mmCIF file of C-alpha atoms in Angstrom:
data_model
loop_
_atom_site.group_PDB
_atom_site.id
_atom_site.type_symbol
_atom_site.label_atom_id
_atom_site.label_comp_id
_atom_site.label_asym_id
_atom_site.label_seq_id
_atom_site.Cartn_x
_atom_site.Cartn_y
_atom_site.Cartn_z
ATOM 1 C CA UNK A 1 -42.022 -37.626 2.600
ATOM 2 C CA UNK A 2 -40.976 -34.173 4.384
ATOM 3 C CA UNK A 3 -37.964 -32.374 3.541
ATOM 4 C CA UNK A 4 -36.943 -30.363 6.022
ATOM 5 C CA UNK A 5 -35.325 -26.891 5.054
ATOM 6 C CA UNK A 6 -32.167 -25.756 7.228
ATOM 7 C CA UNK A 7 -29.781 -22.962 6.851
ATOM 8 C CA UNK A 8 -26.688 -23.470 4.707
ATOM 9 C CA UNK A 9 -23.938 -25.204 6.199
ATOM 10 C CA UNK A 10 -20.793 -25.029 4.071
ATOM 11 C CA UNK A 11 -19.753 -28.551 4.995
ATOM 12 C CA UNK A 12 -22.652 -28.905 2.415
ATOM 13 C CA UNK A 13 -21.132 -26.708 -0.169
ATOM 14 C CA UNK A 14 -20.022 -29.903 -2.846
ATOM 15 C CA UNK A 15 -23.303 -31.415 -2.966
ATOM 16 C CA UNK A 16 -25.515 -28.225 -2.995
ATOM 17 C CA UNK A 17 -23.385 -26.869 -6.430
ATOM 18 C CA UNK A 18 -23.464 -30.314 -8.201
ATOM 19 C CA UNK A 19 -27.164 -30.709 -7.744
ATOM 20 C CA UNK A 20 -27.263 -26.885 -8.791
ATOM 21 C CA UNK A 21 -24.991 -27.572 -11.300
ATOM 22 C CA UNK A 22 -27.250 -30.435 -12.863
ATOM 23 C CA UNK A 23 -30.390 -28.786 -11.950
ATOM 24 C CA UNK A 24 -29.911 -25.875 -14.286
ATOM 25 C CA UNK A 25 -27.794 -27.550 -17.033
ATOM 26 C CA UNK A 26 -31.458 -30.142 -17.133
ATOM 27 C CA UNK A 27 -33.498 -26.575 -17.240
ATOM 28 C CA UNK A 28 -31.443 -24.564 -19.971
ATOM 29 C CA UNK A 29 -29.725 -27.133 -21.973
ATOM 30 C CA UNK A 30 -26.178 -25.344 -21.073
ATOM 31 C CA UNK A 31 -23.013 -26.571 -18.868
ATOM 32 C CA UNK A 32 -21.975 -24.135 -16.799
ATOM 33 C CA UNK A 33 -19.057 -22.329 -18.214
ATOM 34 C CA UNK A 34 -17.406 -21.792 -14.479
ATOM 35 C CA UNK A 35 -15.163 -24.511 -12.746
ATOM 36 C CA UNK A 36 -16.708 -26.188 -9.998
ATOM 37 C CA UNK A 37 -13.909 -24.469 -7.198
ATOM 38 C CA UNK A 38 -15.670 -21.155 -9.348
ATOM 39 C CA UNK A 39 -19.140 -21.828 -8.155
ATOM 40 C CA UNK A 40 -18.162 -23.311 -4.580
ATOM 41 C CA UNK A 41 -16.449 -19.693 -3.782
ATOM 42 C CA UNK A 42 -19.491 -17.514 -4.899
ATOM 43 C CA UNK A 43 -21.540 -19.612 -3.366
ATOM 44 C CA UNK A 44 -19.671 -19.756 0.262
ATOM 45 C CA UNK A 45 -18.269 -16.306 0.061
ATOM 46 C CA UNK A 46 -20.508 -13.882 -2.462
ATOM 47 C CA UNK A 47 -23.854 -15.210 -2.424
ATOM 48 C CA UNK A 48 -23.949 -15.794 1.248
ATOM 49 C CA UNK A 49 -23.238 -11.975 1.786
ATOM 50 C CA UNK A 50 -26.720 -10.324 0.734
ATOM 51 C CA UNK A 51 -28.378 -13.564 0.953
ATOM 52 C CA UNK A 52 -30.208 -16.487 3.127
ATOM 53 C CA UNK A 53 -29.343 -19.229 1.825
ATOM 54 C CA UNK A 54 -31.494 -22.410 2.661
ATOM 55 C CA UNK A 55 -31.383 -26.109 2.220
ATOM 56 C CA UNK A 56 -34.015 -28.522 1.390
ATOM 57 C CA UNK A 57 -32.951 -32.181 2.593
ATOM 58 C CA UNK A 58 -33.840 -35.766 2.143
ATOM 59 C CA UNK A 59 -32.841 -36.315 5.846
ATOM 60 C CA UNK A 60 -32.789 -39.901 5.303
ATOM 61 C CA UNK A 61 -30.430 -39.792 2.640
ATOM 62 C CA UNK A 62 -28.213 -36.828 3.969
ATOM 63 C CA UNK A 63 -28.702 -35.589 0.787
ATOM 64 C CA UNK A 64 -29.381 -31.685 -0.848
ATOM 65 C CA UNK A 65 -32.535 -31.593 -2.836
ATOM 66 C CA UNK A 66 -32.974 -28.191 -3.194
ATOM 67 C CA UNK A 67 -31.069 -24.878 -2.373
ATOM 68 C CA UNK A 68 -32.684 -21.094 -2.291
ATOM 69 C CA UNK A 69 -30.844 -17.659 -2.077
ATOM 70 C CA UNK A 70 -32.925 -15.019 -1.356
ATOM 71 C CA UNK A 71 -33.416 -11.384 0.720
ATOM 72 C CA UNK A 72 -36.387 -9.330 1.371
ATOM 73 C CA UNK A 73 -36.987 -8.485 -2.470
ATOM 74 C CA UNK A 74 -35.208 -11.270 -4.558
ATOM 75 C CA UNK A 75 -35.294 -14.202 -5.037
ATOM 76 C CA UNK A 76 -31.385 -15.095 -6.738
ATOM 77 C CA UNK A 77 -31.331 -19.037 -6.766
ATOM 78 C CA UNK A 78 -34.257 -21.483 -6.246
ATOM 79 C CA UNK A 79 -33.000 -25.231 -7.922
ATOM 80 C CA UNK A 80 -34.138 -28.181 -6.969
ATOM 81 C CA UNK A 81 -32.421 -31.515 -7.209
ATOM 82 C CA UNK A 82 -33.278 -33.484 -11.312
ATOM 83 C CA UNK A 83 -34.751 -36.551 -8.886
ATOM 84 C CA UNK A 84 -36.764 -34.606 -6.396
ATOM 85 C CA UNK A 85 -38.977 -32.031 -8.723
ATOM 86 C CA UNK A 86 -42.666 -32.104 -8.231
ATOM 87 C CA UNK A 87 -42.568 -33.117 -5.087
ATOM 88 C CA UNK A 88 -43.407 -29.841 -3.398
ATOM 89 C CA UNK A 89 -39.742 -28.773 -2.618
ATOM 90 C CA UNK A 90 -39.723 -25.720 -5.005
ATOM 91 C CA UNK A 91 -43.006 -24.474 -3.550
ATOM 92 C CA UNK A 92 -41.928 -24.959 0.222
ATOM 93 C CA UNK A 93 -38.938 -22.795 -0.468
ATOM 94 C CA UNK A 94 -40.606 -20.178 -2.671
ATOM 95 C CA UNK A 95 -43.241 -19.960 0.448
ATOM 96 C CA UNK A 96 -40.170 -19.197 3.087
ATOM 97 C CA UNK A 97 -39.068 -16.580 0.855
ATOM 98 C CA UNK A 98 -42.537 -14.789 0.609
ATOM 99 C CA UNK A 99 -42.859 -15.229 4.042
ATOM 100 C CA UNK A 100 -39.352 -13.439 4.665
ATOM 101 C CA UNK A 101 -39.758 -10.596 1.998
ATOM 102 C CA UNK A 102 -41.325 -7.439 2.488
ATOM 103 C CA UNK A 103 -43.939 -7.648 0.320
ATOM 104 C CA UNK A 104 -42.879 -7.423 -3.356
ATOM 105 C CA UNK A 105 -40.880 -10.762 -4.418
ATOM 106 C CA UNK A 106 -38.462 -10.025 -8.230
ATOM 107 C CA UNK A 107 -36.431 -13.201 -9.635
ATOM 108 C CA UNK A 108 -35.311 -13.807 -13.422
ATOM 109 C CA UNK A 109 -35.596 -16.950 -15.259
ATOM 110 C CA UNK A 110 -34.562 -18.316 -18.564
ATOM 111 C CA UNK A 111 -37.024 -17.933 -21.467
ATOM 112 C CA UNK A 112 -35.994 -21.751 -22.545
ATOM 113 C CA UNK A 113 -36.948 -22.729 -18.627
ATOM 114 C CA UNK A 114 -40.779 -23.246 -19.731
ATOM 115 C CA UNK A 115 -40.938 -25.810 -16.114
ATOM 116 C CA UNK A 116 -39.998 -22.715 -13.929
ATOM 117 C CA UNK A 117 -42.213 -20.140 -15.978
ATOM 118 C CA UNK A 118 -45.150 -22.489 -15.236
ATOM 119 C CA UNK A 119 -43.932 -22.875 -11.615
ATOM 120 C CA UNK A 120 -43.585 -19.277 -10.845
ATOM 121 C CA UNK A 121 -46.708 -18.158 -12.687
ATOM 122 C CA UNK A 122 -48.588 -21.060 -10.701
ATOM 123 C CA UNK A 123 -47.358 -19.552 -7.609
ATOM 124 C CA UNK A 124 -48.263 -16.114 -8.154
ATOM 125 C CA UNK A 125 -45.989 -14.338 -10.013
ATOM 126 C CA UNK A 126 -46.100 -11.971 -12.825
ATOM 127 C CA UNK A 127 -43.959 -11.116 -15.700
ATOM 128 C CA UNK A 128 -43.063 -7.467 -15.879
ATOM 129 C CA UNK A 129 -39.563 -7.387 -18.413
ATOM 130 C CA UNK A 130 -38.009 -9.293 -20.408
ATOM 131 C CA UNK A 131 -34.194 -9.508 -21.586
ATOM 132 C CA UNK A 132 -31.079 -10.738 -22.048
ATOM 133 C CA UNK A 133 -28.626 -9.511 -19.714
ATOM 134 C CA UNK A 134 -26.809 -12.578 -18.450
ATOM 135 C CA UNK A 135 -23.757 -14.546 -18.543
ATOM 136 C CA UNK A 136 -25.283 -17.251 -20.391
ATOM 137 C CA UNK A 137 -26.539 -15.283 -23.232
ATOM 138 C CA UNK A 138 -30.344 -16.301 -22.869
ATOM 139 C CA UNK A 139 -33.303 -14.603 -22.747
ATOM 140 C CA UNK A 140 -34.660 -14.093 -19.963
ATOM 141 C CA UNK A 141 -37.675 -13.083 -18.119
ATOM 142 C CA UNK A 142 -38.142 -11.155 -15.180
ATOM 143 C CA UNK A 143 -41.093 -11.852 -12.389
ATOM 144 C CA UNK A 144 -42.543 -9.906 -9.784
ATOM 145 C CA UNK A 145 -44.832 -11.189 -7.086
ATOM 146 C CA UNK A 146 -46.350 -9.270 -4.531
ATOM 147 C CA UNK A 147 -48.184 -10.154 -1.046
ATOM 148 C CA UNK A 148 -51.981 -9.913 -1.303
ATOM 149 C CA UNK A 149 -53.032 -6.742 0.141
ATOM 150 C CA UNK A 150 -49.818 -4.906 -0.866
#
């Protein structure tokens, strides 16, 4: 099955923050602490400011699967829909965002996300730091890939 990846469309705000939503509580073991109208409003008015944010769809279901944030040098929110990991979404969105960076590719995880650690490495990312500077008060580990030849 191909999900096809489109640019954010607000009228899919609701569904792409309650499959965030679930996505990371399933990956950290944490609710998130902000109300929902919270996380719609960063999402349609902060994060789309420095960032592209993409879409991954079942098109047959109308349905987000997977949502990614990123500019030329981060990568700020790759999460993929509880029912639709493993089935290449995460990679297909981490490859438009190496394809769209210049070169050198940073994004933080959770220490307790072991699934995205594995992921990222997979995909060829380093660690280079590790810390705890975050809302949720987790450690954390920061990545860095960077294109071959760079």
């Amino acid at each position: 099955m191909d999900f096809p990846i489109i640019q954010y469309d607000s009228s899919y705000a609701l569904q792409t923050v309650t499959m965030w939503r679930e996505s990371k509580q399933q990956a950290i073991g944490q609710s998130d602490s902000h109300p929902i109208e919270d996380h719609l409003y960063f999402l349609n008015h902060i994060l789309v400011q420095d960032n592209k944010v993409y879409l991954a769809m079942d098109a047959a279901e109308e349905q987000v699967v997977g949502v990614l944030a990123c500019n030329e040098n981060w990568v700020n929110q790759l999460y993929i829909h509880i029912d639709y990991q493993g089935r290449g979404i995460g990679k297909k969105l981490l490859n438009l965002a190496k394809e769209q960076s210049d070169g050198t590719l940073y994004l933080y995880t959770f220490d307790v996300n072991k699934k995205a650690q594995h992921f990222y490495e997979r995909n060829g990312f380093r660690i280079i730091g590790r810390g705890n500077e975050n809302e949720e008060q987790l450690d954390d580990i920061k990545y860095e890939w960077n294109k071959p030849g760079n």
